[in-house]
Tab-separated table of C-alpha atoms and ligand atoms in Angstrom:
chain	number	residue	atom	x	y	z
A	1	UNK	CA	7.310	49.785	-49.295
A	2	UNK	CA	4.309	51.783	-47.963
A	3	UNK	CA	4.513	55.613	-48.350
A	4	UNK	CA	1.944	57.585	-46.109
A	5	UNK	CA	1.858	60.956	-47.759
A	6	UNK	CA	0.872	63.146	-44.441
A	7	UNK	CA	1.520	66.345	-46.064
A	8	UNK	CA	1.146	67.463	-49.976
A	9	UNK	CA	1.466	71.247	-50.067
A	10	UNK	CA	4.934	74.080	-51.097
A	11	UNK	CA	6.073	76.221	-47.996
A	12	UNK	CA	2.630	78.481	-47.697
A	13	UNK	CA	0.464	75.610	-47.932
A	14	UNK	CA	-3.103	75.564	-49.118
A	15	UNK	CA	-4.756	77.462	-48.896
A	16	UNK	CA	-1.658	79.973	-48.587
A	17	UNK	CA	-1.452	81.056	-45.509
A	18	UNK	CA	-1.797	84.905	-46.079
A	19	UNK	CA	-2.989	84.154	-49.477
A	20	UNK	CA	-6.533	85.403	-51.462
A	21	UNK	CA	-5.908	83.599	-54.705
A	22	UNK	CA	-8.716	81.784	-56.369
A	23	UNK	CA	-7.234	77.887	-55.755
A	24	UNK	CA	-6.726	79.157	-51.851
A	25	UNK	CA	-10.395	80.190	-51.534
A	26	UNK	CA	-11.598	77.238	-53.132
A	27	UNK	CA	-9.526	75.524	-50.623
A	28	UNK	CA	-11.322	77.258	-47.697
A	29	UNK	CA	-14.902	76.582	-48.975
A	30	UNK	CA	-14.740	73.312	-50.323
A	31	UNK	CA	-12.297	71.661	-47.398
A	32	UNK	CA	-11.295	67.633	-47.933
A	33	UNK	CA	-8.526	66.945	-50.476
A	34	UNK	CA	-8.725	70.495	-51.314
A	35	UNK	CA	-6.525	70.824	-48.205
A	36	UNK	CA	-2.374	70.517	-48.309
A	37	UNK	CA	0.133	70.997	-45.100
A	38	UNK	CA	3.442	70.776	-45.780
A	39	UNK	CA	5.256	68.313	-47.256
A	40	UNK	CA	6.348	65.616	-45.267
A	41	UNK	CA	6.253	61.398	-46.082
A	42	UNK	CA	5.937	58.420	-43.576
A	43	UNK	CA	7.613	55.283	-44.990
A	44	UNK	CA	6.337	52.109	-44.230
A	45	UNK	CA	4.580	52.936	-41.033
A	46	UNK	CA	7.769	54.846	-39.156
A	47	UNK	CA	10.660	52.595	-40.121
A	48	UNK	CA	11.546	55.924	-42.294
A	49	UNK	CA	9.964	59.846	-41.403
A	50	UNK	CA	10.793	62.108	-44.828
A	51	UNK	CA	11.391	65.781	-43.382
A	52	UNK	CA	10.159	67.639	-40.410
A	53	UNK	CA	8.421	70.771	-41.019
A	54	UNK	CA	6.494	73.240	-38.984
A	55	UNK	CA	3.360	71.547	-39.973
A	56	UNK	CA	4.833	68.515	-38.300
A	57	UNK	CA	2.637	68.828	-35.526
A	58	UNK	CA	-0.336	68.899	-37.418
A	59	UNK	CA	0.197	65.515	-38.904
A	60	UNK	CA	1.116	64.034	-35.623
A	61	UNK	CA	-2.961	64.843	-34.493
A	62	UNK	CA	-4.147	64.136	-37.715
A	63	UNK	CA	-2.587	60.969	-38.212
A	64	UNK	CA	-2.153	59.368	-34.294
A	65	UNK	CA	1.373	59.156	-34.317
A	66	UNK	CA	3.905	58.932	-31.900
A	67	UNK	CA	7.203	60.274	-32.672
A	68	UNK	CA	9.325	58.752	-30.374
A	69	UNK	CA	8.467	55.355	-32.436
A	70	UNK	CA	10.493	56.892	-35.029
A	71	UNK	CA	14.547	56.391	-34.939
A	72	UNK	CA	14.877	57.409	-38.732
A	73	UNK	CA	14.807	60.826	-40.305
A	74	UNK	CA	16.258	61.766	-43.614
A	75	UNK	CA	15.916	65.535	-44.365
A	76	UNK	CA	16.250	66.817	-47.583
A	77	UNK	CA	16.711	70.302	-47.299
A	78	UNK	CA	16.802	73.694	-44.808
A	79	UNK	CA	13.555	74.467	-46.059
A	80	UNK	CA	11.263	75.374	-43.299
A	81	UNK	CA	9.035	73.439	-45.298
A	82	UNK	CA	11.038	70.688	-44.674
A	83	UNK	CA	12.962	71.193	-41.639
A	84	UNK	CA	11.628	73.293	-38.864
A	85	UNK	CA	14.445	72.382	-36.368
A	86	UNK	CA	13.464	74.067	-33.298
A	87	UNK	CA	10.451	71.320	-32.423
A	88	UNK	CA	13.412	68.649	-32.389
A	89	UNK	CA	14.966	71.028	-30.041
A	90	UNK	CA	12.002	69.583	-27.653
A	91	UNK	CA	13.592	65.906	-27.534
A	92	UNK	CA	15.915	67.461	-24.342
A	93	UNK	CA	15.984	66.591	-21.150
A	94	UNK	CA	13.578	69.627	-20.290
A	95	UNK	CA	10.589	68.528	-22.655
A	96	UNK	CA	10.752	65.203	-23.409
A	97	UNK	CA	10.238	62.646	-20.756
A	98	UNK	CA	10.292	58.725	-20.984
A	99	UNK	CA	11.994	58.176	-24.570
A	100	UNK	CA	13.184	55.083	-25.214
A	101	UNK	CA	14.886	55.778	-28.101
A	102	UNK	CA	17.700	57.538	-29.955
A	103	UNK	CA	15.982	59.782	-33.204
A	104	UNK	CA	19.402	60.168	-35.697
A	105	UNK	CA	18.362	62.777	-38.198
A	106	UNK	CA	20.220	62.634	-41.486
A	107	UNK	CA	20.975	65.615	-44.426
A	108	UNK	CA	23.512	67.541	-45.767
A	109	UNK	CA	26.083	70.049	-44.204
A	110	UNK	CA	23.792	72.938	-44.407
A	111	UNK	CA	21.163	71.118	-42.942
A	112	UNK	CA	23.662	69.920	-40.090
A	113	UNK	CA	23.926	74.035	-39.984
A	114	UNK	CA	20.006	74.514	-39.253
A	115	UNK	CA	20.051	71.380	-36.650
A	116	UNK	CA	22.610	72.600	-35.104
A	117	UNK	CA	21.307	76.179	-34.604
A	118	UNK	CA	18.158	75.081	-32.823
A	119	UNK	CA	19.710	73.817	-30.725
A	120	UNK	CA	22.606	76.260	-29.463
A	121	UNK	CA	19.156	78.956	-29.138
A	122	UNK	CA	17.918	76.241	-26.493
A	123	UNK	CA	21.649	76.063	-25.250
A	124	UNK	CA	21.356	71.933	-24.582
A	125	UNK	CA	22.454	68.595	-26.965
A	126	UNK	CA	22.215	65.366	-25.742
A	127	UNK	CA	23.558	62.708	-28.612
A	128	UNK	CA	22.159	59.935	-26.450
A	129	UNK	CA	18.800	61.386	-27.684
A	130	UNK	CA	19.210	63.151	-30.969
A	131	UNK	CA	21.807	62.948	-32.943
A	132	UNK	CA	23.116	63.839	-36.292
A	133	UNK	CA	24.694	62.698	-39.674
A	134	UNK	CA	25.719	64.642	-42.226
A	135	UNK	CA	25.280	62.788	-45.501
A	136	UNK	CA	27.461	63.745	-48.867
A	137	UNK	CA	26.146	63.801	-52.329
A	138	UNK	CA	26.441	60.937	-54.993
A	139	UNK	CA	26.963	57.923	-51.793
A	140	UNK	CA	24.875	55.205	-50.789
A	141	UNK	CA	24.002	54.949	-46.694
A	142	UNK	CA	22.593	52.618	-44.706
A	143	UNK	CA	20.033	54.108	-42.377
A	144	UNK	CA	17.847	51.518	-40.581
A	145	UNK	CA	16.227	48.915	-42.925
A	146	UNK	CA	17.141	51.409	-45.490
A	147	UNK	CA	19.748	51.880	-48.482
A	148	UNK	CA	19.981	55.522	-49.040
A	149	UNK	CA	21.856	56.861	-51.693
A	150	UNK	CA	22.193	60.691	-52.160
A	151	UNK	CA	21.762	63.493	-54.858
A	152	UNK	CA	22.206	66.631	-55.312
A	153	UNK	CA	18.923	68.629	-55.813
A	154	UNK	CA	18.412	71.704	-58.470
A	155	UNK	CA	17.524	74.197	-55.731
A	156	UNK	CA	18.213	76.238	-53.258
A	157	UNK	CA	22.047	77.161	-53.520
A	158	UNK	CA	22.352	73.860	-56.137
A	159	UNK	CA	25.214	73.164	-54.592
A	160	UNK	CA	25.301	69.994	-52.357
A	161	UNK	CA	22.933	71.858	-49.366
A	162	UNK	CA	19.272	69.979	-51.122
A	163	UNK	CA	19.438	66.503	-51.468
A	164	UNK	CA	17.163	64.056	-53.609
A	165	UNK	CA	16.765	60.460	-52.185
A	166	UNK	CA	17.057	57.193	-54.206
A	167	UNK	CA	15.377	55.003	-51.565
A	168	UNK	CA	15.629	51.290	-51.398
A	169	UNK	CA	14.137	48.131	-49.400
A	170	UNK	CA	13.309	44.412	-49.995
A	171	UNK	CA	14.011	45.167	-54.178
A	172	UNK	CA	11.867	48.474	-54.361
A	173	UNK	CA	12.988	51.506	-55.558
A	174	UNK	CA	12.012	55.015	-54.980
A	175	UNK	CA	12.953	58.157	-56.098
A	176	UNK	CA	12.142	60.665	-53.924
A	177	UNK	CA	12.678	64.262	-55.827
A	178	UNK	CA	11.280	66.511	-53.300
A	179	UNK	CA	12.206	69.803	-53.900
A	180	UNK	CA	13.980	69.707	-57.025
A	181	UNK	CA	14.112	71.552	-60.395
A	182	UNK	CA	15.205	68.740	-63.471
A	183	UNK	CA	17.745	66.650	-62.221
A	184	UNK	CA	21.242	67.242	-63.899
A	185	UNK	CA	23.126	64.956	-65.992
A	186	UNK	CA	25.135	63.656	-63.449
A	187	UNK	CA	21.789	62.788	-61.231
A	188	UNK	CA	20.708	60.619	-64.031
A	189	UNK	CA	23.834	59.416	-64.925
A	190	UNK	CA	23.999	58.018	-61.515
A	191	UNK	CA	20.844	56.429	-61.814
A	192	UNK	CA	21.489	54.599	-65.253
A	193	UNK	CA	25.296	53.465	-64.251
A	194	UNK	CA	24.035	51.578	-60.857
A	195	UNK	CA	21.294	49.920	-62.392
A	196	UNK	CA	18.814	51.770	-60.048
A	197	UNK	CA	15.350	50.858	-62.151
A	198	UNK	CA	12.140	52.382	-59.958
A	199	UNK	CA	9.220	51.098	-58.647
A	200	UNK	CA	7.914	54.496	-57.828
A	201	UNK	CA	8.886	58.189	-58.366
A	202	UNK	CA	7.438	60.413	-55.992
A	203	UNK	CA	7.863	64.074	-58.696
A	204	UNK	CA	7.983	67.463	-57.426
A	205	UNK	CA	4.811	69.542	-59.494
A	206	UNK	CA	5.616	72.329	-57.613
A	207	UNK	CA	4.178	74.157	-60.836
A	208	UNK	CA	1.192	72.272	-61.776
A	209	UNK	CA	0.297	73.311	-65.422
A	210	UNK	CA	2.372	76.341	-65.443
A	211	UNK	CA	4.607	76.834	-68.107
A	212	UNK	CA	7.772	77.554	-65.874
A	213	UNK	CA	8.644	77.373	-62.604
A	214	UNK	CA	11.812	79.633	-62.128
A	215	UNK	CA	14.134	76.061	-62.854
A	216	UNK	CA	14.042	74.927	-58.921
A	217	UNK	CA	11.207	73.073	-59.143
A	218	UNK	CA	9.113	71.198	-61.603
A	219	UNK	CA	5.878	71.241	-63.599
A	220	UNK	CA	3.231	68.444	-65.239
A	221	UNK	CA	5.306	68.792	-68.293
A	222	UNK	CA	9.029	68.548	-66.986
A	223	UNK	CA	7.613	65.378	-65.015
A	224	UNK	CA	6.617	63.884	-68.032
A	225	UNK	CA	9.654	64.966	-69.993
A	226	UNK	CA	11.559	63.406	-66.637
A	227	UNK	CA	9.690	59.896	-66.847
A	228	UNK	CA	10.249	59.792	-70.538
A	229	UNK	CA	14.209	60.611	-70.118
A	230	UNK	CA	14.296	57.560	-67.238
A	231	UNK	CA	12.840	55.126	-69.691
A	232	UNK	CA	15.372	56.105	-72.265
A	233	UNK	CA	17.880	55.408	-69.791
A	234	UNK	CA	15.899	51.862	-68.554
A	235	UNK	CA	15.059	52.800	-65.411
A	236	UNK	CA	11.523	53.667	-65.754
A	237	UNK	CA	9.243	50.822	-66.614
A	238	UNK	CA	5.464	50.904	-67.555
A	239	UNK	CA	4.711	49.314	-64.020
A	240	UNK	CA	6.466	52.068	-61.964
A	241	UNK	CA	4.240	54.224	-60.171
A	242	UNK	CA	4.552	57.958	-60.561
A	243	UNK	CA	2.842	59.902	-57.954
A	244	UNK	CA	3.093	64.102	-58.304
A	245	UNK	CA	2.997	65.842	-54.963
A	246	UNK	CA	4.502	69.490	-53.234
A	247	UNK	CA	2.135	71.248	-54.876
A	248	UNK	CA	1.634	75.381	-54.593
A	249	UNK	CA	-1.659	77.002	-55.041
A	250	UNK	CA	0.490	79.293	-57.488
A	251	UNK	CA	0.421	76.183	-59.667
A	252	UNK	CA	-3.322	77.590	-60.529
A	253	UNK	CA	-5.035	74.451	-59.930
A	254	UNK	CA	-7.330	73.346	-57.162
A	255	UNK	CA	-6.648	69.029	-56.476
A	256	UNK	CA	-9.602	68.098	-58.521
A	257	UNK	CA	-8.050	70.282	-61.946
A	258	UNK	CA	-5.108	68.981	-60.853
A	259	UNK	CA	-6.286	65.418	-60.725
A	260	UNK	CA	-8.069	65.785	-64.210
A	261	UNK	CA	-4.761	66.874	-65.683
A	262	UNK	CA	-2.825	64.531	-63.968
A	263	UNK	CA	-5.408	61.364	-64.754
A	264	UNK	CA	-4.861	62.223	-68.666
A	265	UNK	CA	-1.391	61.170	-67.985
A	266	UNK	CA	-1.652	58.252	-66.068
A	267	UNK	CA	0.475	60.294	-62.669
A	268	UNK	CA	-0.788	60.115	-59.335
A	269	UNK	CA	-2.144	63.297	-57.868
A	270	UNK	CA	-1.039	63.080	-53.910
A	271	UNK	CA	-3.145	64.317	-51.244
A	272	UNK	CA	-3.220	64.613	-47.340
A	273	UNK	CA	-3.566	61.194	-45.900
A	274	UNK	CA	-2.978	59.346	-49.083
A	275	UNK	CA	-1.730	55.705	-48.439
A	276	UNK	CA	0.167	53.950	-51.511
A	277	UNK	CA	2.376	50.430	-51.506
A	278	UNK	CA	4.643	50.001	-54.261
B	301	LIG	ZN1	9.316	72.534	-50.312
B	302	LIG	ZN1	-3.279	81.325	-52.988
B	303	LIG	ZN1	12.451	73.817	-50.978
């Protein structure tokens, strides 16, 4: 499985984007990895699209891509970080000419909710083109080449509307925790009753090296405390791959503090453009 990290940054971005702090004017000046848009993942070269932010656009120039190659796109919550719903919107009729193919989106109820709104404010749906499923927490989907199976995320209303994605092809494993605070009991429950052992875990360091992060998202620490807690329950092994990534510049660390920190503790830092098999 190849993940394409195209964006690395919380909702403001970095540098924030009405933001004077000392990691966002580092940010300016220095440019490079210093640099995060929104967070959104490509899997395995557009079998699989991770979210749809406003930033989406960006990474479309960035990166060269085309998204009407895409038929697969699992949202994980009605962040606009992670859903900005009204570019779908430009899939009708009016804006989109010469598709080939059918986009289905995928999340939870709420999500659905957000979908569905952008597209009652343009006043047009067309199934044939976009379409969506809702997904339920605690199941396992098929979506493309894809199984999917579903959890519910510590944040926003913590109640079924953010989903966390276990995320499985060919015998690899990854756990996709973008956003989440520490998963509950029942998440890792989950986990250790179906046997789901990880290649990779893609953590949400929302907080860096803070010592707390308000409990709906995670810091270096709680990631570590997380990895150790997986291996407990024997689904962590020394060759699985954990990458940190949704970073915010209220963290307090610029990406090469960050790295340093992270390097001590054998995690991945993620950046903009970062390319990683596992
Ligand atoms: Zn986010
Ligand atoms: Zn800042
Ligand atoms: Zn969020």
């Amino acid at each position: 499985m190849k993940l394409h990290y195209l964006g690395t940054a919380a909702a403001e971005r970095v540098p924030g984007i009405f933001c004077n702090c000392r990691v966002c004017n580092i940010a300016r000046e220095t440019g490079g990895r210093e640099l995060r848009t929104q967070t959104q993942t490509l899997v395995d070269d557009g079998d699989l699209l991770i979210d749809f932010p406003g930033d989406s656009y960006l990474h479309l120039r960035e990166y060269q891509l085309n998204f009407n190659d895409i038929e697969h796109l699992l949202i994980t919550h009605w962040h606009s970080d992670h859903l900005y719903a009204e570019d779908l919107a430009f899939r009708m009729e009016a804006y989109g000419n010469n598709l080939e193919k059918k986009l289905t989106v995928y999340g939870s109820k709420v999500v659905h909710e957000f979908f569905n709104r952008a597209f009652e404010l343009e006043g047009m749906t067309d199934p044939a083109r976009i379409e969506f499923k809702e997904l339920l927490p605690f199941e396992k989907y098929t979506i493309g080449q894809y199984t999917v199976h579903t959890l519910p995320a510590v944040h926003g209303r913590k109640e079924g509307d953010c989903l966390i994605y276990l995320i499985e092809r060919d015998g690899k494993r990854l756990f996709y925790t973008h956003d989440t605070g520490f998963p509950t009991d029942e998440v890792l429950d989950y986990l250790e009753e179906n046997h789901l052992t990880l290649d990779a875990i893609s953590l949400d360091c929302t907080g860096q090296g803070l010592d707390y992060v308000g409990g709906i998202h995670m810091n270096v620490g709680e990631n570590l405390r997380l990895i150790e807690e997986l291996k407990k329950r024997a689904l962590c092994e020394e060759k699985t791959i954990n990458i940190v990534s949704h970073f915010s510049h209220n963290g307090g660390l610029t990406y090469k503090e960050m790295k340093e920190l992270a390097d001590k503790h054998e995690l991945i830092t993620a950046y903009d453009g970062m390319v990683i098999d596992i």
